[in-house]
Short mmCIF file of C-alpha atoms in Angstrom, two decimals:
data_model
loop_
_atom_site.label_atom_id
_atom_site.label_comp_id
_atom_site.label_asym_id
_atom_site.label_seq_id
_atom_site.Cartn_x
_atom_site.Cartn_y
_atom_site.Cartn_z
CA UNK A 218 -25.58 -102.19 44.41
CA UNK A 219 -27.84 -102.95 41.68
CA UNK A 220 -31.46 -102.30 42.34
CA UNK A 221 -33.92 -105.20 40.47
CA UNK A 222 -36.36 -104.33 38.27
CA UNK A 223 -39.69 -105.56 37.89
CA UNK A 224 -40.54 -106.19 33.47
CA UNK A 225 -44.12 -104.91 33.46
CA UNK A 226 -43.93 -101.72 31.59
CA UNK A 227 -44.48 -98.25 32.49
CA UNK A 228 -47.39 -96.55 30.28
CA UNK A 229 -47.91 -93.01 29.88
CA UNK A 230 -47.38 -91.00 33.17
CA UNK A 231 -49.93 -88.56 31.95
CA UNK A 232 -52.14 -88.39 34.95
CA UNK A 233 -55.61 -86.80 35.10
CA UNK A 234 -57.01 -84.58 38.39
CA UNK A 235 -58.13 -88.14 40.60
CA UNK A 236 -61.70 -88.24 40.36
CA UNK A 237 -64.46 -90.15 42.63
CA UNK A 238 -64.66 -92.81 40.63
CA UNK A 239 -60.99 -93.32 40.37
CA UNK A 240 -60.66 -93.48 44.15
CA UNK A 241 -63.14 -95.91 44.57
CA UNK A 242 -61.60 -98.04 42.22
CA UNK A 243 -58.36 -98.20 44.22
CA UNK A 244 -58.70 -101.17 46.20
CA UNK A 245 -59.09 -103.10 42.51
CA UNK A 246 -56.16 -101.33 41.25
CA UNK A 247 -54.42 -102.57 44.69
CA UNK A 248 -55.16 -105.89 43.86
CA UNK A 249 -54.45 -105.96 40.57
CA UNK A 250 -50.75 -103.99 39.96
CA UNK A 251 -47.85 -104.86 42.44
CA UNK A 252 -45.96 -101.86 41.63
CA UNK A 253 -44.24 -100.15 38.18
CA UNK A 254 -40.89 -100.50 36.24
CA UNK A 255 -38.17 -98.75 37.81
CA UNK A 256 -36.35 -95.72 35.25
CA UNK A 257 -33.87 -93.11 35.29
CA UNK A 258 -37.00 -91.07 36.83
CA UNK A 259 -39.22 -93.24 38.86
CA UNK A 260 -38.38 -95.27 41.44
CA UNK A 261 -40.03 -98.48 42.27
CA UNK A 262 -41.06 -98.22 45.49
CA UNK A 263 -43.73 -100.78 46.08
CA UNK A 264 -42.72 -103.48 48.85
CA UNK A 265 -42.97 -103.97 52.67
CA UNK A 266 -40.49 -101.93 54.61
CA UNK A 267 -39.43 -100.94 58.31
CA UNK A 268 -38.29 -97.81 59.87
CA UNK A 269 -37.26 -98.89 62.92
CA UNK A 270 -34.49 -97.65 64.84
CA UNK A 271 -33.33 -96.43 68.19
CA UNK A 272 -32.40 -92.71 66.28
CA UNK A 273 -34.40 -89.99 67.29
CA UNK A 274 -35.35 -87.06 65.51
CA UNK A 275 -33.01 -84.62 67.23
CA UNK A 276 -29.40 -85.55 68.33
CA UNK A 277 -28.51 -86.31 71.66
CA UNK A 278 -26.83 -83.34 73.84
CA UNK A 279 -23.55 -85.08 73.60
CA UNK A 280 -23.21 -86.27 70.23
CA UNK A 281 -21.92 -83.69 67.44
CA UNK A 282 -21.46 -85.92 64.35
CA UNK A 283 -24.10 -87.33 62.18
CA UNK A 284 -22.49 -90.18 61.43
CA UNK A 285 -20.45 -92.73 63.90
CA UNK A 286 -18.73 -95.60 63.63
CA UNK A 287 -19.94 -99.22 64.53
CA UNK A 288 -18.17 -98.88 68.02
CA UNK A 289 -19.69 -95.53 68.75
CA UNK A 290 -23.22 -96.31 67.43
CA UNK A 291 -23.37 -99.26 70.01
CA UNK A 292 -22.29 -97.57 72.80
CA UNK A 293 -24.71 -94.85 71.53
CA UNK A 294 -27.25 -97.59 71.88
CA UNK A 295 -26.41 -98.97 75.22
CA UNK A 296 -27.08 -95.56 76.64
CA UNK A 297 -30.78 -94.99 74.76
CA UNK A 298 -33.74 -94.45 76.69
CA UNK A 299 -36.67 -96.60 75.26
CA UNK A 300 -39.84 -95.11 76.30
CA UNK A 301 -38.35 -92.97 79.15
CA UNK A 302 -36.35 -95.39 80.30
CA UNK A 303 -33.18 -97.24 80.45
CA UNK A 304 -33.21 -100.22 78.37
CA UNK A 305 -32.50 -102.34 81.10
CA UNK A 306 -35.06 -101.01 83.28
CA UNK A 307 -38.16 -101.27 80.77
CA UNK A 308 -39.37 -105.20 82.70
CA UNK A 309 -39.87 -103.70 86.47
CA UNK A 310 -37.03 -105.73 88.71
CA UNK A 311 -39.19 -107.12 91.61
CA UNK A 312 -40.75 -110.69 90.79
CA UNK A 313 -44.21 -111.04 90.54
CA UNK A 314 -46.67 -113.60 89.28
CA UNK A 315 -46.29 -113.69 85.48
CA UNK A 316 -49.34 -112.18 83.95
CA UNK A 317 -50.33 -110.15 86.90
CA UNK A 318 -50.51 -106.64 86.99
CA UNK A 319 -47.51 -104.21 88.83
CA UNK A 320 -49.09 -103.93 92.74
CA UNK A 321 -49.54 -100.70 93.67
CA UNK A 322 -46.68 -98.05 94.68
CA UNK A 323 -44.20 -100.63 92.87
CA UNK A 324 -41.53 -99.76 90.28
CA UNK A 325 -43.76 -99.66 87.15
CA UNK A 326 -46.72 -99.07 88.83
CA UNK A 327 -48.63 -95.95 86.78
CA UNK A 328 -45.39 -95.57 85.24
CA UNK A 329 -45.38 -96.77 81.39
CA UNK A 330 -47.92 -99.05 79.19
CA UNK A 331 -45.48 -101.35 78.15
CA UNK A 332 -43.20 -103.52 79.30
CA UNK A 333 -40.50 -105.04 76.95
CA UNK A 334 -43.03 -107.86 75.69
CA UNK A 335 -45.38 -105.39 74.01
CA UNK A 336 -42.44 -102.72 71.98
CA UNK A 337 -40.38 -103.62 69.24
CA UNK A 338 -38.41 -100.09 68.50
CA UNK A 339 -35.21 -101.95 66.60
CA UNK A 340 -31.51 -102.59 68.27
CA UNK A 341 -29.45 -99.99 66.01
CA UNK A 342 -28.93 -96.67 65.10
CA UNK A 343 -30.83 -95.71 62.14
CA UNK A 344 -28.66 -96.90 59.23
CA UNK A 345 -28.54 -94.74 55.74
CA UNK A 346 -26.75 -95.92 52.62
CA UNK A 347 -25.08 -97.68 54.85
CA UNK A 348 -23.91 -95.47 57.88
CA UNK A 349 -25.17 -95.32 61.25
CA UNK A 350 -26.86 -92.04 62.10
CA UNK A 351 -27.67 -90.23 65.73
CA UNK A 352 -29.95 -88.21 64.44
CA UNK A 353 -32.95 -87.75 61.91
CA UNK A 354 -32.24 -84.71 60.82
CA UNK A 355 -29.27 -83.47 58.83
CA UNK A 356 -30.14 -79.50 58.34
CA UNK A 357 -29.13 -77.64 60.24
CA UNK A 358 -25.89 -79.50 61.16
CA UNK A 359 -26.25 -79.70 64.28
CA UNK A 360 -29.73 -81.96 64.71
CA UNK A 361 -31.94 -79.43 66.52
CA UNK A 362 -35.05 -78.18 65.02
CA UNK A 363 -34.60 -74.43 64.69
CA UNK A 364 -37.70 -73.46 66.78
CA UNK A 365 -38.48 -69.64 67.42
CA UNK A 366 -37.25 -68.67 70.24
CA UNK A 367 -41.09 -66.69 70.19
CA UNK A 368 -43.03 -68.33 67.78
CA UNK A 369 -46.38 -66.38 66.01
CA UNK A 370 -48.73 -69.67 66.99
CA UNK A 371 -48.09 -71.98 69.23
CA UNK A 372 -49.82 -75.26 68.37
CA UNK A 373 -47.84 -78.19 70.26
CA UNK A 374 -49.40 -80.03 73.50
CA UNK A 375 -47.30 -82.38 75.12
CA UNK A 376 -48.52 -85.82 76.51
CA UNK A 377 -45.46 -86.59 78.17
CA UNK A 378 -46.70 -86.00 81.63
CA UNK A 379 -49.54 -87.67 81.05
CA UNK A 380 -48.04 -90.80 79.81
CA UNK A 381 -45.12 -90.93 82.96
CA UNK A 382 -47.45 -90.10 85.30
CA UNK A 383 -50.84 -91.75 84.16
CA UNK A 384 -52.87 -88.39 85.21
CA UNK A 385 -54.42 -86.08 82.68
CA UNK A 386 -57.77 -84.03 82.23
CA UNK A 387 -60.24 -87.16 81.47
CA UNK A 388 -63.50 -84.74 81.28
CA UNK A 389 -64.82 -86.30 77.71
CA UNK A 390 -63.19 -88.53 75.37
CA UNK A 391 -61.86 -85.33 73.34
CA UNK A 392 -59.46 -84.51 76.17
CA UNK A 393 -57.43 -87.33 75.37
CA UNK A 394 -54.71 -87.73 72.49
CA UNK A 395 -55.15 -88.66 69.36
CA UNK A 396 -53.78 -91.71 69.20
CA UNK A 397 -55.19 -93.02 72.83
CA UNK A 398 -58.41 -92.47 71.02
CA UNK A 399 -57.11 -94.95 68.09
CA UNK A 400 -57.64 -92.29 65.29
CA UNK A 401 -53.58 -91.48 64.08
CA UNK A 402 -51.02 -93.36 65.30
CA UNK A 403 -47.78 -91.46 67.60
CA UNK A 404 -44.63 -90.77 66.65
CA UNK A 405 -45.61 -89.59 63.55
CA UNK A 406 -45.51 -92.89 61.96
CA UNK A 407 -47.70 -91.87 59.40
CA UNK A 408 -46.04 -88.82 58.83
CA UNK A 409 -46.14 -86.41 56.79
CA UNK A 410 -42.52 -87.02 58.30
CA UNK A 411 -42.76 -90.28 58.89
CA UNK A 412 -40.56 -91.76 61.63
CA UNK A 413 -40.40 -95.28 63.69
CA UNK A 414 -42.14 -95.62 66.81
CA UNK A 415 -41.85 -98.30 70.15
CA UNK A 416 -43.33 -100.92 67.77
CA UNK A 417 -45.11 -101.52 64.81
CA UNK A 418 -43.22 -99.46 62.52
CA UNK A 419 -43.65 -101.42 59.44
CA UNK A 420 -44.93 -100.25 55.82
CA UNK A 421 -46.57 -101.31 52.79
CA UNK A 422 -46.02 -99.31 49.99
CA UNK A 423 -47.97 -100.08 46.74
CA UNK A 424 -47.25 -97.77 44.03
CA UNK A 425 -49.53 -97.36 40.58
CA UNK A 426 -49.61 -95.60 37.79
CA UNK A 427 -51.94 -93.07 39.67
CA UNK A 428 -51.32 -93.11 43.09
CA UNK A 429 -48.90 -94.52 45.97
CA UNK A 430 -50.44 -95.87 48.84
CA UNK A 431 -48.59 -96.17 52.10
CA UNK A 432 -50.49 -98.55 54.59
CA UNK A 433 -49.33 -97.75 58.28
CA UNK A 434 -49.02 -101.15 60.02
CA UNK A 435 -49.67 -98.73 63.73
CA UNK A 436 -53.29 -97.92 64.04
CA UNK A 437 -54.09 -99.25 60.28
CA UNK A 438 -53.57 -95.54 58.87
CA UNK A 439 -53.50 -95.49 55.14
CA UNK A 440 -52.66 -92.33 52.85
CA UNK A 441 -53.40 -92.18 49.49
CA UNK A 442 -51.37 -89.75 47.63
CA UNK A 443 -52.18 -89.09 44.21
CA UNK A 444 -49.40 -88.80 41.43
CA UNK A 445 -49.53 -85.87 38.50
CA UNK A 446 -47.16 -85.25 35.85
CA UNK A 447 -45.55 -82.07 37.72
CA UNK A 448 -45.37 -79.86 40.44
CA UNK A 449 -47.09 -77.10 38.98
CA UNK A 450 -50.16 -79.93 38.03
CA UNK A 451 -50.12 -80.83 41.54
CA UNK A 452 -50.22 -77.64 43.15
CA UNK A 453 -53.14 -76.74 40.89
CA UNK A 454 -55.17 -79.34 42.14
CA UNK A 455 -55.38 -79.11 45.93
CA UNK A 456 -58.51 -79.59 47.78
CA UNK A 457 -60.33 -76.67 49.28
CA UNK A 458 -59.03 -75.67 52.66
CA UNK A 459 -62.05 -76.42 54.34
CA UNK A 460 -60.85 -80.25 54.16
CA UNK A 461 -57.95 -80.04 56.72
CA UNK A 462 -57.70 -84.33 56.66
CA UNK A 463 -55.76 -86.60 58.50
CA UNK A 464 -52.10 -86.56 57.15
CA UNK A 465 -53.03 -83.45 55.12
CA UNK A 466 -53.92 -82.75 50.91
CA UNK A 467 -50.62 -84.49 49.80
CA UNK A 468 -49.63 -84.62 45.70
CA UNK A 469 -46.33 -86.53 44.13
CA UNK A 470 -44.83 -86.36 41.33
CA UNK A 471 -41.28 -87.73 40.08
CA UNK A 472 -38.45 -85.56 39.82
CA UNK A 473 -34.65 -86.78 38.76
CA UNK A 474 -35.37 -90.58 40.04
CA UNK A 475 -36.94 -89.15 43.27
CA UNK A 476 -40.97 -89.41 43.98
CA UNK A 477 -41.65 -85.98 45.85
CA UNK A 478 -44.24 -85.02 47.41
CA UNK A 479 -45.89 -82.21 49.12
CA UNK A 480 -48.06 -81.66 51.73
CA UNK A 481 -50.27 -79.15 52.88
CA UNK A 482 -53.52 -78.35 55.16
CA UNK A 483 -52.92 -80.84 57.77
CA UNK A 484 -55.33 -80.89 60.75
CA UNK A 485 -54.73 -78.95 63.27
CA UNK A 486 -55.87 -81.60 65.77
CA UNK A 487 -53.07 -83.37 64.04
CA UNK A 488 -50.49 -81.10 63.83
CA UNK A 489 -51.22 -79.72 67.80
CA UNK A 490 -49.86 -83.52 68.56
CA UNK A 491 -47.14 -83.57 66.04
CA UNK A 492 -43.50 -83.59 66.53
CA UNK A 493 -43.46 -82.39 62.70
CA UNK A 494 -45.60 -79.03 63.20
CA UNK A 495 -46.84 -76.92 61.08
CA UNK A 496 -49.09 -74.28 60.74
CA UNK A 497 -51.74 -73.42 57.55
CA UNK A 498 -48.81 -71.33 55.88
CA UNK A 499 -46.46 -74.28 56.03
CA UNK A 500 -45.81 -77.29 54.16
CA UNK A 501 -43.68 -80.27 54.27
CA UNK A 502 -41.83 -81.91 51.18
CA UNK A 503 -41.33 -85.67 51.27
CA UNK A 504 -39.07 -87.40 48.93
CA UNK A 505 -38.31 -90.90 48.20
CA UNK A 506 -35.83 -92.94 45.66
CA UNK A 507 -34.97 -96.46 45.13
CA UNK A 508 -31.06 -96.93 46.80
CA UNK A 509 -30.89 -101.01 46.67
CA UNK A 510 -32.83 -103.74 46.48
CA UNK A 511 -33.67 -103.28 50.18
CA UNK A 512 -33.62 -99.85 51.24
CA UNK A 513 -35.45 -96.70 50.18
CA UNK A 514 -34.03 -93.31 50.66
CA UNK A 515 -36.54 -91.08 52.45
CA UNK A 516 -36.24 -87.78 53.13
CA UNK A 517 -38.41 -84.68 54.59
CA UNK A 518 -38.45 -80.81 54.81
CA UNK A 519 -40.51 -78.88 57.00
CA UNK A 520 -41.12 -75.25 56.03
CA UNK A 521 -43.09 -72.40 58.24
CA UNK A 522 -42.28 -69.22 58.90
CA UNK A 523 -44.59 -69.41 61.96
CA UNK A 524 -42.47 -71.81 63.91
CA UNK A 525 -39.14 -72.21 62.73
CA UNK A 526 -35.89 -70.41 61.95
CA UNK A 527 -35.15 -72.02 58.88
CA UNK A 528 -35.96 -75.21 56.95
CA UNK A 529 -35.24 -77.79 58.19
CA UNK A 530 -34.86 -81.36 56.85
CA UNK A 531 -34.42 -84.76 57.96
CA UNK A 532 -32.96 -88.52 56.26
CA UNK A 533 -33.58 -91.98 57.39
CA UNK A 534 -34.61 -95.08 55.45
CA UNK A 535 -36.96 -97.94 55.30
CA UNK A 536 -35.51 -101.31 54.83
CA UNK A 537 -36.98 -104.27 53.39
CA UNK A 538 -38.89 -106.68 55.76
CA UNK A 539 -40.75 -109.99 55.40
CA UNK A 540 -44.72 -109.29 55.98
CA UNK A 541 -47.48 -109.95 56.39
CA UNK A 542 -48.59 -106.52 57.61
CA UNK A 543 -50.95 -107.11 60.60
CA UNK A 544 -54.18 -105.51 61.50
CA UNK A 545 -53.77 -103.74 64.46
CA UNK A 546 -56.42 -103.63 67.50
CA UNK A 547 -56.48 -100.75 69.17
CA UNK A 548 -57.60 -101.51 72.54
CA UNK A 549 -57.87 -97.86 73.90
CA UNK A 550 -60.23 -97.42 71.55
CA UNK A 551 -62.52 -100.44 71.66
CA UNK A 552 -62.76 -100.53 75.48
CA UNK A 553 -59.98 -98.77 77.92
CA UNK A 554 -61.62 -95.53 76.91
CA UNK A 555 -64.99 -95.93 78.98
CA UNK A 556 -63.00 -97.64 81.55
CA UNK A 557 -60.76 -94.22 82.04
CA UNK A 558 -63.85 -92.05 82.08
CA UNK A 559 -65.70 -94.33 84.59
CA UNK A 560 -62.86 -93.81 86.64
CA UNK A 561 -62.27 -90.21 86.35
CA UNK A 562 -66.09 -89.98 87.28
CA UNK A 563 -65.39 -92.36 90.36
CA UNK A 564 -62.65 -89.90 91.54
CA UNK A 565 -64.68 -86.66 91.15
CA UNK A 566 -67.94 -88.39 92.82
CA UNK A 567 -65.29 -90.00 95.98
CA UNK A 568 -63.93 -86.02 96.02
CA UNK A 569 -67.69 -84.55 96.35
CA UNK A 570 -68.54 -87.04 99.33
CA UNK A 571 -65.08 -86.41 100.97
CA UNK A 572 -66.29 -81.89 101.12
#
């Protein structure tokens, strides 16, 4: 399939180290340039796009192919958990009155956030150049993530429990996740590794001369990765390690018609929540070309020594979608959060009086 190409011209990829200046400027350049001309080594990537799918990350227990037929990717589907749960069990059975909250001690009470009003997590398999896939990854083979059996840090927590069960330490705000706190979205939709989520797993990519910008439509994240003329350029201008931001110090630069680009010195608050760990000796490799006029190719790597057997990589892709992007409200943030800690509070002062 032929992939359209924009006719604004492509000047000089010679890119200076991004100064202050140029990053302010960035919103203009937004506004201004919709994208570049696509050539036997860059991509155009600008455009809206969704991840969305009902493929995990790892392959299911009793799938061993990659990729599956039509037939076999439904029936893969029919038997997907959304959120925990069976797809036909994410509205609770008994009736209520519409609007109302679950009573207490009833299916869905304390159980899950969302019924199936609120997620939006796609009806497929993850489709790549065309074939359905069961899994994310694609090395190793098999779809597992070749974790140490004993790794030298261990850095992942776990909210499962806490989001089943409702109960979880609520001493400060800090205690909570990242993402109930509205400051990175889950799932790791922003990445690096960036992967679909229960909803909102929709893109806008706006690619300069300079810079791509990836706006993440789940919890507004935004990174803005500056572009240099090669890897070794890149790599010589990281940003002291001190920084440790959001989404990590990630450079690109274009390589055989593929925009890579490289992460490293992601936050460890981050990374502790990540399904896409690292430690500081690792780094993750993203890479991203043009495969039709609605689908971008997007792969990652994951190296560190500290946590894993091997490198290990995964594929999906983002498809074209109709916007807008919308602004999303987190409403943990803005007000659930003192209403959780009031209530924690309550429990502690009803457990004093009850001694």
């Amino acid at each position: 399939m032929s992939v359209s190409v924009k006719s604004t011209s492509v000047k000089s990829t010679s890119v200076k180290r991004p100064t202050v200046c140029a990053v302010l400027a960035l919103p203009f350049a937004i506004a201004l340039q919709n994208g570049v001309a696509q050539t036997d080594s860059i991509p155009e990537l600008g455009g809206l796009w969704t991840n969305a799918s009902l493929t995990s990350l790892t392959r299911p227990d009793n799938v061993s192919e990659l990729v599956v037929t039509p037939e076999q990717a439904a029936a893969i589907v029919a038997n997907t958990s959304i959120a925990g749960l069976p797809a036909d069990q994410i509205d609770a059975p008994e009736a209520r009155t519409p609007g109302a909250a679950p009573p207490a001690g009833s299916f869905d009470f304390g159980l899950r956030g969302y019924n199936d009003f609120w997620i939006d997590p796609g009806s497929t398999l993850a489709r790549v150049r065309g074939e359905f896939r069961t899994s994310y990854i694609i090395d190793p083979p098999n779809g597992q993530i070749p974790r140490l059996e004993n790794p030298q840090t261990q850095i992942r927590r776990s909210f499962g429990a806490r989001y089943v069960t409702g109960e979880g330490n609520a001493d400060g705000p800090e205690a909570l996740p990242l993402s109930e706190r509205c400051l990175v979205g889950f799932s790791n939709t922003s990445g690096p590794g960036m992967m679909g989520a229960l909803y909102n797993s929709n893109y806008q990519f706006v690619q300069t001369e300079d810079y791509l910008v990836i706006l993440v439509e789940m919890i507004h994240d935004a990174r803005i990765i500056p572009l240099y003329d090669s890897a070794e350029e890149a790599r010589a201008n990281t940003r002291p390690v001190e920084h440790q931001p959001w989404f990590g110090d990630s450079r690109g630069w274009y390589e055989d018609g593929w925009l890579v680009v490289e992460t490293v010195n992601i936050n460890p608050k981050q990374m502790a929540e990540s399904s896409v760990a690292i430690t500081q000796a690792g780094k993750i490799t993203e890479r991203f070309t043009r495969h039709s006029d609605t689908e971008v190719i997007y792969q990652f790597t994951v190296e560190d020594d500290n946590l894993y057997r091997q490198p290990w990589t995964a594929e999906l892709s983002f498809h074209a979608t109709e916007g807008p992007i919308y602004e999303y409200a987190c409403h943990e943030g803005n007000y659930a959060m003192a209403g959780i800690l009031a209530g924690a509070r309550r429990q502690e002062a009803e457990a004093a009086d009850a001694e």
